PDB file of C-alpha atoms in Angstrom:
ATOM      1  CA  UNK A   1      15.617  19.168  18.086  1.00 84.00           C
ATOM      2  CA  UNK A   2      12.317  17.510  17.223  1.00 90.00           C
ATOM      3  CA  UNK A   3      10.507  14.284  18.024  1.00 90.00           C
ATOM      4  CA  UNK A   4      11.443  12.631  14.742  1.00 89.00           C
ATOM      5  CA  UNK A   5      15.156  13.107  15.427  1.00 91.00           C
ATOM      6  CA  UNK A   6      14.723  11.503  18.844  1.00 91.00           C
ATOM      7  CA  UNK A   7      12.859   8.575  17.271  1.00 91.00           C
ATOM      8  CA  UNK A   8      15.716   8.158  14.778  1.00 91.00           C
ATOM      9  CA  UNK A   9      18.252   8.204  17.615  1.00 88.00           C
ATOM     10  CA  UNK A  10      16.400   5.530  19.586  1.00 91.00           C
ATOM     11  CA  UNK A  11      16.008   3.348  16.475  1.00 90.00           C
ATOM     12  CA  UNK A  12      19.762   3.459  15.770  1.00 88.00           C
ATOM     13  CA  UNK A  13      20.524   2.676  19.413  1.00 87.00           C
ATOM     14  CA  UNK A  14      18.152  -0.296  19.459  1.00 87.00           C
ATOM     15  CA  UNK A  15      19.205  -1.671  16.066  1.00 84.00           C
ATOM     16  CA  UNK A  16      22.920  -1.117  16.652  1.00 83.00           C
ATOM     17  CA  UNK A  17      23.480   0.378  13.205  1.00 86.00           C
ATOM     18  CA  UNK A  18      22.213   3.096  10.885  1.00 88.00           C
ATOM     19  CA  UNK A  19      21.444   0.459   8.270  1.00 87.00           C
ATOM     20  CA  UNK A  20      19.275  -1.558  10.639  1.00 86.00           C
ATOM     21  CA  UNK A  21      17.468   1.559  11.824  1.00 88.00           C
ATOM     22  CA  UNK A  22      16.846   2.707   8.243  1.00 88.00           C
ATOM     23  CA  UNK A  23      15.305  -0.658   7.408  1.00 87.00           C
ATOM     24  CA  UNK A  24      13.104  -0.537  10.506  1.00 85.00           C
ATOM     25  CA  UNK A  25      11.992   3.007   9.672  1.00 85.00           C
ATOM     26  CA  UNK A  26      11.456   2.234   5.955  1.00 82.00           C
ATOM     27  CA  UNK A  27      13.773   5.015   4.852  1.00 86.00           C
ATOM     28  CA  UNK A  28      17.089   5.322   3.048  1.00 88.00           C
ATOM     29  CA  UNK A  29      20.325   5.508   5.047  1.00 87.00           C
ATOM     30  CA  UNK A  30      21.637   8.917   3.829  1.00 90.00           C
ATOM     31  CA  UNK A  31      18.675  11.012   5.124  1.00 90.00           C
ATOM     32  CA  UNK A  32      18.847   9.165   8.453  1.00 89.00           C
ATOM     33  CA  UNK A  33      22.591   9.776   8.802  1.00 89.00           C
ATOM     34  CA  UNK A  34      22.138  13.448   7.892  1.00 91.00           C
ATOM     35  CA  UNK A  35      19.370  13.884  10.480  1.00 90.00           C
ATOM     36  CA  UNK A  36      21.611  12.444  13.195  1.00 90.00           C
ATOM     37  CA  UNK A  37      24.514  14.684  12.181  1.00 91.00           C
ATOM     38  CA  UNK A  38      22.216  17.721  12.356  1.00 92.00           C
ATOM     39  CA  UNK A  39      21.143  16.661  15.838  1.00 90.00           C
ATOM     40  CA  UNK A  40      24.766  16.356  16.960  1.00 91.00           C
ATOM     41  CA  UNK A  41      25.603  19.789  15.536  1.00 92.00           C
ATOM     42  CA  UNK A  42      22.561  21.334  17.194  1.00 92.00           C
ATOM     43  CA  UNK A  43      23.434  19.859  20.590  1.00 91.00           C
ATOM     44  CA  UNK A  44      27.160  20.407  20.242  1.00 94.00           C
ATOM     45  CA  UNK A  45      28.040  16.871  21.365  1.00 92.00           C
ATOM     46  CA  UNK A  46      28.966  13.604  19.682  1.00 92.00           C
ATOM     47  CA  UNK A  47      26.247  11.025  20.179  1.00 91.00           C
ATOM     48  CA  UNK A  48      28.018   8.171  18.390  1.00 88.00           C
ATOM     49  CA  UNK A  49      31.460   6.810  17.753  1.00 89.00           C
ATOM     50  CA  UNK A  50      31.436   5.749  14.117  1.00 84.00           C
ATOM     51  CA  UNK A  51      33.543   3.019  12.524  1.00 79.00           C
ATOM     52  CA  UNK A  52      33.388   0.560   9.636  1.00 75.00           C
ATOM     53  CA  UNK A  53      31.766  -1.908  12.057  1.00 74.00           C
ATOM     54  CA  UNK A  54      28.864   0.392  12.873  1.00 76.00           C
ATOM     55  CA  UNK A  55      28.083   2.951  15.555  1.00 85.00           C
ATOM     56  CA  UNK A  56      28.530   2.941  19.335  1.00 88.00           C
ATOM     57  CA  UNK A  57      26.773   5.378  21.645  1.00 90.00           C
ATOM     58  CA  UNK A  58      28.913   7.848  23.553  1.00 93.00           C
ATOM     59  CA  UNK A  59      28.094   8.690  27.180  1.00 93.00           C
ATOM     60  CA  UNK A  60      26.125  11.689  25.931  1.00 93.00           C
ATOM     61  CA  UNK A  61      24.370   9.487  23.411  1.00 89.00           C
ATOM     62  CA  UNK A  62      23.331   6.985  26.070  1.00 92.00           C
ATOM     63  CA  UNK A  63      21.954   9.757  28.267  1.00 93.00           C
ATOM     64  CA  UNK A  64      19.990  11.281  25.388  1.00 92.00           C
ATOM     65  CA  UNK A  65      18.592   7.890  24.353  1.00 90.00           C
ATOM     66  CA  UNK A  66      17.217   7.420  27.863  1.00 92.00           C
ATOM     67  CA  UNK A  67      15.666  10.873  27.894  1.00 92.00           C
ATOM     68  CA  UNK A  68      14.346  10.362  24.350  1.00 91.00           C
ATOM     69  CA  UNK A  69      12.555   7.163  25.319  1.00 90.00           C
ATOM     70  CA  UNK A  70      10.826   9.042  28.137  1.00 90.00           C
ATOM     71  CA  UNK A  71       9.770  11.849  25.796  1.00 92.00           C
ATOM     72  CA  UNK A  72       8.512   9.460  23.102  1.00 90.00           C
ATOM     73  CA  UNK A  73       6.579   7.485  25.701  1.00 88.00           C
ATOM     74  CA  UNK A  74       4.983  10.665  27.052  1.00 91.00           C
ATOM     75  CA  UNK A  75       3.977  11.756  23.552  1.00 88.00           C
ATOM     76  CA  UNK A  76       2.424   8.362  22.831  1.00 86.00           C
ATOM     77  CA  UNK A  77       0.578   8.487  26.159  1.00 83.00           C
ATOM     78  CA  UNK A  78      -0.762  11.920  25.264  1.00 87.00           C
ATOM     79  CA  UNK A  79      -1.933  10.694  21.858  1.00 82.00           C
ATOM     80  CA  UNK A  80      -3.644   7.701  23.412  1.00 78.00           C
ATOM     81  CA  UNK A  81      -5.360   9.876  26.012  1.00 77.00           C
ATOM     82  CA  UNK A  82      -6.705  12.210  23.351  1.00 77.00           C
ATOM     83  CA  UNK A  83      -7.858   9.310  21.173  1.00 70.00           C
ATOM     84  CA  UNK A  84      -9.722   7.793  24.103  1.00 67.00           C
ATOM     85  CA  UNK A  85     -11.233  11.185  24.919  1.00 64.00           C
ATOM     86  CA  UNK A  86     -12.525  11.637  21.384  1.00 58.00           C
ATOM     87  CA  UNK A  87     -13.380   8.000  20.678  1.00 54.00           C
ATOM     88  CA  UNK A  88     -17.123   8.536  20.518  1.00 53.00           C
ATOM     89  CA  UNK A  89     -17.136  11.833  18.647  1.00 60.00           C
ATOM     90  CA  UNK A  90     -17.066  10.335  15.161  1.00 75.00           C
ATOM     91  CA  UNK A  91     -16.608   7.189  13.055  1.00 92.00           C
ATOM     92  CA  UNK A  92     -13.320   5.423  12.566  1.00 95.00           C
ATOM     93  CA  UNK A  93     -11.846   3.646   9.565  1.00 97.00           C
ATOM     94  CA  UNK A  94      -9.474   0.724  10.082  1.00 97.00           C
ATOM     95  CA  UNK A  95      -7.028   0.616   7.193  1.00 98.00           C
ATOM     96  CA  UNK A  96      -4.542  -2.152   6.480  1.00 97.00           C
ATOM     97  CA  UNK A  97      -1.328  -1.514   4.567  1.00 97.00           C
ATOM     98  CA  UNK A  98       0.430  -4.565   3.162  1.00 94.00           C
ATOM     99  CA  UNK A  99       4.155  -4.204   3.921  1.00 92.00           C
ATOM    100  CA  UNK A 100       3.497  -0.795   5.481  1.00 91.00           C
ATOM    101  CA  UNK A 101       4.431   2.130   3.213  1.00 93.00           C
ATOM    102  CA  UNK A 102       5.231  -0.256   0.358  1.00 96.00           C
ATOM    103  CA  UNK A 103       1.490  -0.863   0.030  1.00 96.00           C
ATOM    104  CA  UNK A 104       1.208   2.120  -2.305  1.00 98.00           C
ATOM    105  CA  UNK A 105       4.847   3.190  -2.404  1.00 97.00           C
ATOM    106  CA  UNK A 106       5.356   6.939  -2.512  1.00 97.00           C
ATOM    107  CA  UNK A 107       1.589   7.376  -2.921  1.00 98.00           C
ATOM    108  CA  UNK A 108       0.846   6.014   0.559  1.00 98.00           C
ATOM    109  CA  UNK A 109       1.398   9.236   2.489  1.00 97.00           C
ATOM    110  CA  UNK A 110      -0.384  11.554  -0.017  1.00 97.00           C
ATOM    111  CA  UNK A 111      -3.433   9.276   0.005  1.00 98.00           C
ATOM    112  CA  UNK A 112      -3.640   9.127   3.793  1.00 98.00           C
ATOM    113  CA  UNK A 113      -2.857  12.827   4.221  1.00 97.00           C
ATOM    114  CA  UNK A 114      -5.568  13.771   1.722  1.00 98.00           C
ATOM    115  CA  UNK A 115      -8.137  11.574   3.447  1.00 98.00           C
ATOM    116  CA  UNK A 116      -7.348  12.968   6.892  1.00 97.00           C
ATOM    117  CA  UNK A 117      -7.556  16.522   5.545  1.00 97.00           C
ATOM    118  CA  UNK A 118     -10.829  15.973   3.711  1.00 97.00           C
ATOM    119  CA  UNK A 119     -12.453  13.942   6.491  1.00 97.00           C
ATOM    120  CA  UNK A 120     -11.185  15.167   9.873  1.00 95.00           C
ATOM    121  CA  UNK A 121     -14.292  13.701  11.506  1.00 95.00           C
ATOM    122  CA  UNK A 122     -13.108  10.155  10.683  1.00 96.00           C
ATOM    123  CA  UNK A 123     -10.448   8.583  12.887  1.00 96.00           C
ATOM    124  CA  UNK A 124      -7.942   6.621  10.784  1.00 97.00           C
ATOM    125  CA  UNK A 125      -6.526   3.505  12.434  1.00 97.00           C
ATOM    126  CA  UNK A 126      -3.634   2.003  10.482  1.00 97.00           C
ATOM    127  CA  UNK A 127      -2.460  -1.585  10.664  1.00 96.00           C
ATOM    128  CA  UNK A 128       0.546  -3.185   8.973  1.00 95.00           C
ATOM    129  CA  UNK A 129      -0.457  -6.422   7.224  1.00 95.00           C
ATOM    130  CA  UNK A 130       1.552  -9.297   5.803  1.00 95.00           C
ATOM    131  CA  UNK A 131       1.171 -11.092   2.485  1.00 95.00           C
ATOM    132  CA  UNK A 132      -0.461 -13.968   4.345  1.00 94.00           C
ATOM    133  CA  UNK A 133      -3.135 -12.137   6.345  1.00 94.00           C
ATOM    134  CA  UNK A 134      -4.093  -9.177   4.146  1.00 92.00           C
ATOM    135  CA  UNK A 135      -7.232 -10.864   2.739  1.00 94.00           C
ATOM    136  CA  UNK A 136      -8.340 -12.585   5.953  1.00 94.00           C
ATOM    137  CA  UNK A 137      -8.213  -9.317   7.886  1.00 95.00           C
ATOM    138  CA  UNK A 138     -10.603  -7.741   5.372  1.00 96.00           C
ATOM    139  CA  UNK A 139     -13.051 -10.649   5.129  1.00 95.00           C
ATOM    140  CA  UNK A 140     -13.167 -11.109   8.910  1.00 94.00           C
ATOM    141  CA  UNK A 141     -13.894  -7.428   9.490  1.00 94.00           C
ATOM    142  CA  UNK A 142     -10.775  -6.826  11.578  1.00 95.00           C
ATOM    143  CA  UNK A 143     -10.001  -4.007   9.138  1.00 97.00           C
ATOM    144  CA  UNK A 144     -12.434  -2.105   6.927  1.00 97.00           C
ATOM    145  CA  UNK A 145     -10.212  -1.890   3.876  1.00 98.00           C
ATOM    146  CA  UNK A 146      -6.588  -2.270   2.834  1.00 98.00           C
ATOM    147  CA  UNK A 147      -4.067  -0.698   0.518  1.00 98.00           C
ATOM    148  CA  UNK A 148      -2.823  -3.755  -1.324  1.00 98.00           C
ATOM    149  CA  UNK A 149      -0.670  -5.035  -4.129  1.00 97.00           C
ATOM    150  CA  UNK A 150      -2.742  -7.108  -6.516  1.00 96.00           C
ATOM    151  CA  UNK A 151      -3.794  -9.682  -7.453  1.00 96.00           C
ATOM    152  CA  UNK A 152      -6.316 -10.196  -4.672  1.00 95.00           C
ATOM    153  CA  UNK A 153      -8.830 -12.852  -5.685  1.00 94.00           C
ATOM    154  CA  UNK A 154     -11.571 -13.705  -3.201  1.00 95.00           C
ATOM    155  CA  UNK A 155     -15.329 -14.072  -3.620  1.00 95.00           C
ATOM    156  CA  UNK A 156     -15.981 -11.765  -0.666  1.00 96.00           C
ATOM    157  CA  UNK A 157     -13.508  -9.020  -1.569  1.00 97.00           C
ATOM    158  CA  UNK A 158     -13.730  -6.181  -4.090  1.00 98.00           C
ATOM    159  CA  UNK A 159     -10.600  -4.369  -5.248  1.00 98.00           C
ATOM    160  CA  UNK A 160     -10.483  -0.914  -6.838  1.00 98.00           C
ATOM    161  CA  UNK A 161      -7.205  -0.369  -8.772  1.00 98.00           C
ATOM    162  CA  UNK A 162      -5.638   3.063  -8.320  1.00 98.00           C
ATOM    163  CA  UNK A 163      -2.171   2.845  -9.926  1.00 98.00           C
ATOM    164  CA  UNK A 164       0.243   0.560 -11.778  1.00 98.00           C
ATOM    165  CA  UNK A 165       3.977   0.361 -11.045  1.00 98.00           C
ATOM    166  CA  UNK A 166       6.739  -1.655 -12.760  1.00 98.00           C
ATOM    167  CA  UNK A 167       8.084  -4.762 -11.122  1.00 98.00           C
ATOM    168  CA  UNK A 168      11.745  -5.548 -10.555  1.00 98.00           C
ATOM    169  CA  UNK A 169      13.724  -8.724  -9.999  1.00 98.00           C
ATOM    170  CA  UNK A 170      15.477  -8.755  -6.635  1.00 99.00           C
ATOM    171  CA  UNK A 171      18.657 -10.819  -6.342  1.00 98.00           C
ATOM    172  CA  UNK A 172      21.523 -11.130  -3.840  1.00 98.00           C
ATOM    173  CA  UNK A 173      24.417  -8.774  -4.579  1.00 98.00           C
ATOM    174  CA  UNK A 174      26.602 -11.880  -5.034  1.00 97.00           C
ATOM    175  CA  UNK A 175      24.223 -13.537  -7.518  1.00 98.00           C
ATOM    176  CA  UNK A 176      25.380 -14.193 -11.077  1.00 97.00           C
ATOM    177  CA  UNK A 177      22.652 -11.842 -12.351  1.00 98.00           C
ATOM    178  CA  UNK A 178      23.534  -8.996  -9.986  1.00 98.00           C
ATOM    179  CA  UNK A 179      25.472  -7.003 -12.601  1.00 98.00           C
ATOM    180  CA  UNK A 180      22.529  -6.874 -15.015  1.00 98.00           C
ATOM    181  CA  UNK A 181      20.637  -3.604 -15.431  1.00 98.00           C
ATOM    182  CA  UNK A 182      17.541  -5.151 -16.955  1.00 97.00           C
ATOM    183  CA  UNK A 183      16.340  -8.611 -17.934  1.00 98.00           C
ATOM    184  CA  UNK A 184      13.409 -10.196 -19.712  1.00 97.00           C
ATOM    185  CA  UNK A 185      11.209 -12.876 -18.213  1.00 96.00           C
ATOM    186  CA  UNK A 186      12.713 -15.330 -20.719  1.00 96.00           C
ATOM    187  CA  UNK A 187      16.159 -14.651 -19.235  1.00 97.00           C
ATOM    188  CA  UNK A 188      15.101 -16.010 -15.841  1.00 96.00           C
ATOM    189  CA  UNK A 189      12.899 -18.930 -16.868  1.00 93.00           C
ATOM    190  CA  UNK A 190      15.057 -21.485 -15.079  1.00 94.00           C
ATOM    191  CA  UNK A 191      15.828 -19.558 -11.886  1.00 97.00           C
ATOM    192  CA  UNK A 192      13.934 -20.821  -8.811  1.00 96.00           C
ATOM    193  CA  UNK A 193      11.965 -18.120  -7.043  1.00 97.00           C
ATOM    194  CA  UNK A 194      11.625 -17.429  -3.349  1.00 98.00           C
ATOM    195  CA  UNK A 195       8.259 -18.893  -2.304  1.00 97.00           C
ATOM    196  CA  UNK A 196       5.757 -16.535  -0.703  1.00 97.00           C
ATOM    197  CA  UNK A 197       3.442 -17.444   2.152  1.00 96.00           C
ATOM    198  CA  UNK A 198       0.342 -15.812   0.683  1.00 95.00           C
ATOM    199  CA  UNK A 199      -2.931 -16.613  -1.129  1.00 94.00           C
ATOM    200  CA  UNK A 200      -2.262 -18.645  -4.273  1.00 94.00           C
ATOM    201  CA  UNK A 201      -3.030 -15.915  -6.819  1.00 95.00           C
ATOM    202  CA  UNK A 202      -0.821 -13.403  -4.999  1.00 96.00           C
ATOM    203  CA  UNK A 203       2.118 -15.784  -4.567  1.00 97.00           C
ATOM    204  CA  UNK A 204       1.846 -17.023  -8.154  1.00 97.00           C
ATOM    205  CA  UNK A 205       1.986 -13.479  -9.549  1.00 97.00           C
ATOM    206  CA  UNK A 206       5.139 -12.442  -7.697  1.00 98.00           C
ATOM    207  CA  UNK A 207       6.809 -15.792  -8.409  1.00 97.00           C
ATOM    208  CA  UNK A 208       6.203 -15.182 -12.153  1.00 96.00           C
ATOM    209  CA  UNK A 209       4.249 -18.426 -12.495  1.00 95.00           C
ATOM    210  CA  UNK A 210       1.878 -17.117 -15.228  1.00 94.00           C
ATOM    211  CA  UNK A 211       4.707 -15.702 -17.367  1.00 91.00           C
ATOM    212  CA  UNK A 212       6.827 -18.841 -16.992  1.00 91.00           C
ATOM    213  CA  UNK A 213       3.929 -21.256 -17.404  1.00 92.00           C
ATOM    214  CA  UNK A 214       4.806 -23.151 -14.223  1.00 93.00           C
ATOM    215  CA  UNK A 215       5.679 -22.765 -10.575  1.00 94.00           C
ATOM    216  CA  UNK A 216       9.392 -23.021  -9.847  1.00 96.00           C
ATOM    217  CA  UNK A 217      10.361 -22.124  -6.281  1.00 96.00           C
ATOM    218  CA  UNK A 218      13.357 -22.921  -4.120  1.00 96.00           C
ATOM    219  CA  UNK A 219      12.124 -25.753  -1.910  1.00 95.00           C
ATOM    220  CA  UNK A 220      15.081 -25.407   0.463  1.00 95.00           C
ATOM    221  CA  UNK A 221      13.940 -22.010   1.750  1.00 96.00           C
ATOM    222  CA  UNK A 222      10.721 -21.657   3.784  1.00 95.00           C
ATOM    223  CA  UNK A 223       8.066 -19.363   2.274  1.00 96.00           C
ATOM    224  CA  UNK A 224       8.074 -15.795   3.586  1.00 97.00           C
ATOM    225  CA  UNK A 225       5.185 -13.421   4.235  1.00 96.00           C
ATOM    226  CA  UNK A 226       6.862 -10.040   4.814  1.00 96.00           C
ATOM    227  CA  UNK A 227       9.312  -7.690   3.122  1.00 96.00           C
ATOM    228  CA  UNK A 228      11.720  -8.309   5.997  1.00 95.00           C
ATOM    229  CA  UNK A 229      11.447 -12.026   5.256  1.00 96.00           C
ATOM    230  CA  UNK A 230      12.272 -11.406   1.605  1.00 97.00           C
ATOM    231  CA  UNK A 231      15.304  -9.346   2.554  1.00 97.00           C
ATOM    232  CA  UNK A 232      16.607 -11.918   5.009  1.00 96.00           C
ATOM    233  CA  UNK A 233      16.260 -14.709   2.441  1.00 97.00           C
ATOM    234  CA  UNK A 234      18.024 -12.747  -0.303  1.00 97.00           C
ATOM    235  CA  UNK A 235      20.773 -11.602   2.044  1.00 96.00           C
ATOM    236  CA  UNK A 236      21.556 -15.148   3.149  1.00 96.00           C
ATOM    237  CA  UNK A 237      20.796 -17.401   0.160  1.00 96.00           C
ATOM    238  CA  UNK A 238      21.139 -17.506  -3.626  1.00 95.00           C
ATOM    239  CA  UNK A 239      17.478 -17.077  -4.515  1.00 97.00           C
ATOM    240  CA  UNK A 240      15.528 -14.471  -6.507  1.00 98.00           C
ATOM    241  CA  UNK A 241      12.027 -13.008  -6.470  1.00 98.00           C
ATOM    242  CA  UNK A 242      10.083 -10.198  -8.092  1.00 98.00           C
ATOM    243  CA  UNK A 243       8.764  -7.253  -6.136  1.00 98.00           C
ATOM    244  CA  UNK A 244       7.382  -3.781  -6.632  1.00 98.00           C
ATOM    245  CA  UNK A 245      10.022  -1.329  -7.827  1.00 98.00           C
ATOM    246  CA  UNK A 246       9.297   0.816  -4.759  1.00 97.00           C
ATOM    247  CA  UNK A 247      10.956  -1.800  -2.564  1.00 97.00           C
ATOM    248  CA  UNK A 248      14.363  -0.820  -3.938  1.00 97.00           C
ATOM    249  CA  UNK A 249      13.742   2.797  -2.950  1.00 96.00           C
ATOM    250  CA  UNK A 250      11.852   2.505   0.337  1.00 96.00           C
ATOM    251  CA  UNK A 251      13.420  -0.652   1.773  1.00 95.00           C
ATOM    252  CA  UNK A 252      16.933  -0.711   0.284  1.00 95.00           C
ATOM    253  CA  UNK A 253      19.667  -3.147   1.238  1.00 96.00           C
ATOM    254  CA  UNK A 254      23.317  -3.021   0.122  1.00 96.00           C
ATOM    255  CA  UNK A 255      23.223  -6.821  -0.084  1.00 97.00           C
ATOM    256  CA  UNK A 256      20.360  -6.890  -2.598  1.00 98.00           C
ATOM    257  CA  UNK A 257      20.209  -5.705  -6.222  1.00 98.00           C
ATOM    258  CA  UNK A 258      17.060  -4.649  -8.067  1.00 98.00           C
ATOM    259  CA  UNK A 259      17.003  -5.416 -11.791  1.00 99.00           C
ATOM    260  CA  UNK A 260      14.440  -3.965 -14.192  1.00 98.00           C
ATOM    261  CA  UNK A 261      11.933  -6.433 -15.681  1.00 97.00           C
ATOM    262  CA  UNK A 262      10.286  -4.358 -18.416  1.00 96.00           C
ATOM    263  CA  UNK A 263       8.244  -7.193 -19.948  1.00 95.00           C
ATOM    264  CA  UNK A 264       6.786  -8.444 -16.657  1.00 96.00           C
ATOM    265  CA  UNK A 265       3.201  -7.397 -16.015  1.00 96.00           C
ATOM    266  CA  UNK A 266       3.097  -4.382 -13.674  1.00 97.00           C
ATOM    267  CA  UNK A 267       2.245  -4.317 -10.008  1.00 98.00           C
ATOM    268  CA  UNK A 268      -1.278  -2.975  -9.522  1.00 98.00           C
ATOM    269  CA  UNK A 269      -1.912  -0.947  -6.379  1.00 98.00           C
ATOM    270  CA  UNK A 270      -5.479  -1.167  -5.149  1.00 98.00           C
ATOM    271  CA  UNK A 271      -7.911  -0.649  -2.315  1.00 98.00           C
ATOM    272  CA  UNK A 272      -9.530  -3.889  -1.103  1.00 98.00           C
ATOM    273  CA  UNK A 273     -12.712  -4.020   0.965  1.00 98.00           C
ATOM    274  CA  UNK A 274     -15.322  -6.585   1.915  1.00 97.00           C
ATOM    275  CA  UNK A 275     -17.957  -7.028  -0.786  1.00 95.00           C
ATOM    276  CA  UNK A 276     -21.283  -5.612   0.310  1.00 92.00           C
ATOM    277  CA  UNK A 277     -19.775  -3.233   2.857  1.00 92.00           C
ATOM    278  CA  UNK A 278     -21.675  -0.006   2.144  1.00 91.00           C
ATOM    279  CA  UNK A 279     -20.219   2.192   4.896  1.00 94.00           C
ATOM    280  CA  UNK A 280     -19.968   5.759   3.562  1.00 96.00           C
ATOM    281  CA  UNK A 281     -16.461   6.021   5.011  1.00 97.00           C
ATOM    282  CA  UNK A 282     -15.274   3.340   2.582  1.00 97.00           C
ATOM    283  CA  UNK A 283     -16.755   5.158  -0.409  1.00 97.00           C
ATOM    284  CA  UNK A 284     -15.115   8.349   0.820  1.00 98.00           C
ATOM    285  CA  UNK A 285     -11.722   6.649   1.077  1.00 98.00           C
ATOM    286  CA  UNK A 286     -12.039   5.125  -2.408  1.00 98.00           C
ATOM    287  CA  UNK A 287     -12.819   8.521  -3.925  1.00 98.00           C
ATOM    288  CA  UNK A 288      -9.922  10.151  -2.097  1.00 98.00           C
ATOM    289  CA  UNK A 289      -7.451   7.379  -2.971  1.00 98.00           C
ATOM    290  CA  UNK A 290      -8.292   7.539  -6.682  1.00 98.00           C
ATOM    291  CA  UNK A 291      -7.981  11.321  -6.788  1.00 98.00           C
ATOM    292  CA  UNK A 292      -4.812  11.490  -4.676  1.00 98.00           C
ATOM    293  CA  UNK A 293      -3.123   8.747  -6.700  1.00 98.00           C
ATOM    294  CA  UNK A 294      -3.878  10.529  -9.967  1.00 98.00           C
ATOM    295  CA  UNK A 295      -2.732  13.886  -8.602  1.00 98.00           C
ATOM    296  CA  UNK A 296       0.522  12.531  -7.142  1.00 98.00           C
ATOM    297  CA  UNK A 297       1.365   9.808  -9.656  1.00 98.00           C
ATOM    298  CA  UNK A 298       4.656  11.545 -10.518  1.00 97.00           C
ATOM    299  CA  UNK A 299       5.924  10.616  -7.041  1.00 97.00           C
ATOM    300  CA  UNK A 300       5.898   6.942  -8.071  1.00 97.00           C
ATOM    301  CA  UNK A 301       8.606   6.589 -10.757  1.00 96.00           C
ATOM    302  CA  UNK A 302       7.458   5.126 -14.098  1.00 96.00           C
ATOM    303  CA  UNK A 303       3.974   4.496 -12.715  1.00 97.00           C
ATOM    304  CA  UNK A 304       0.582   5.271 -14.211  1.00 97.00           C
ATOM    305  CA  UNK A 305      -2.917   5.876 -12.899  1.00 93.00           C
ATOM    306  CA  UNK A 306      -5.495   3.195 -13.667  1.00 87.00           C
TER     307      UNK A 306
END
């Protein structure tokens, strides 16, 4: 039994379903279900009663959830205490990640792991950012840099591209296009897109405005600024939007289909930082990100280094 299993257990208990917990944890359902089954086998007790409607904690499950919360809290307290203790021993680097691990897809962990290994003297402080605030957090100095999905266009921000990944069209599973395996941009010229609450250049790119020569969004649905917002909109309305192909793998939903868009311009993954910021830690991260992306590019299906 390890800490990760306990975190999985608590997530399922709080979300009320394996699906909801998988979405919260940015992982696929099968590995999560398998981890919970291994935990049950190891402990020799059933933690859940499973049915087509979801999962319900058994008495043993409820007891273990309570104990797990205490353990997780104690671990977090210990981490915080050590971070406070070592706060002044070296520099820190505040890194934003738009949509969390989707910021660089399967390259996110290798990049961060490589940087921590190569620069143990630098404390990495991660922050999840939304489509709407990713640029403002950099320009205001709240974060030092961010792993982003381009385009990011701002006079005070520089972006270093590190990889390119195909885009996909995301549609509700009940949509008339849901059975398609791949489409061209011309095939979807007249389909309104889900509007994004983001800087104009970013929103325009993902809404396919340049390829379609106009902006056509569904005015009945409020703009969204997070991956969770995209999923909720597509799960409850007949609207479509493009996204990075990694979203289908790292944030899957049985109510959403991903369709290949081979002629759409790719999604560029980059590192954004405030222009003129000459901190050596930023240069170090850029060098590491470029090298780690090139070395691990095979982890990101159909992607290429740039």
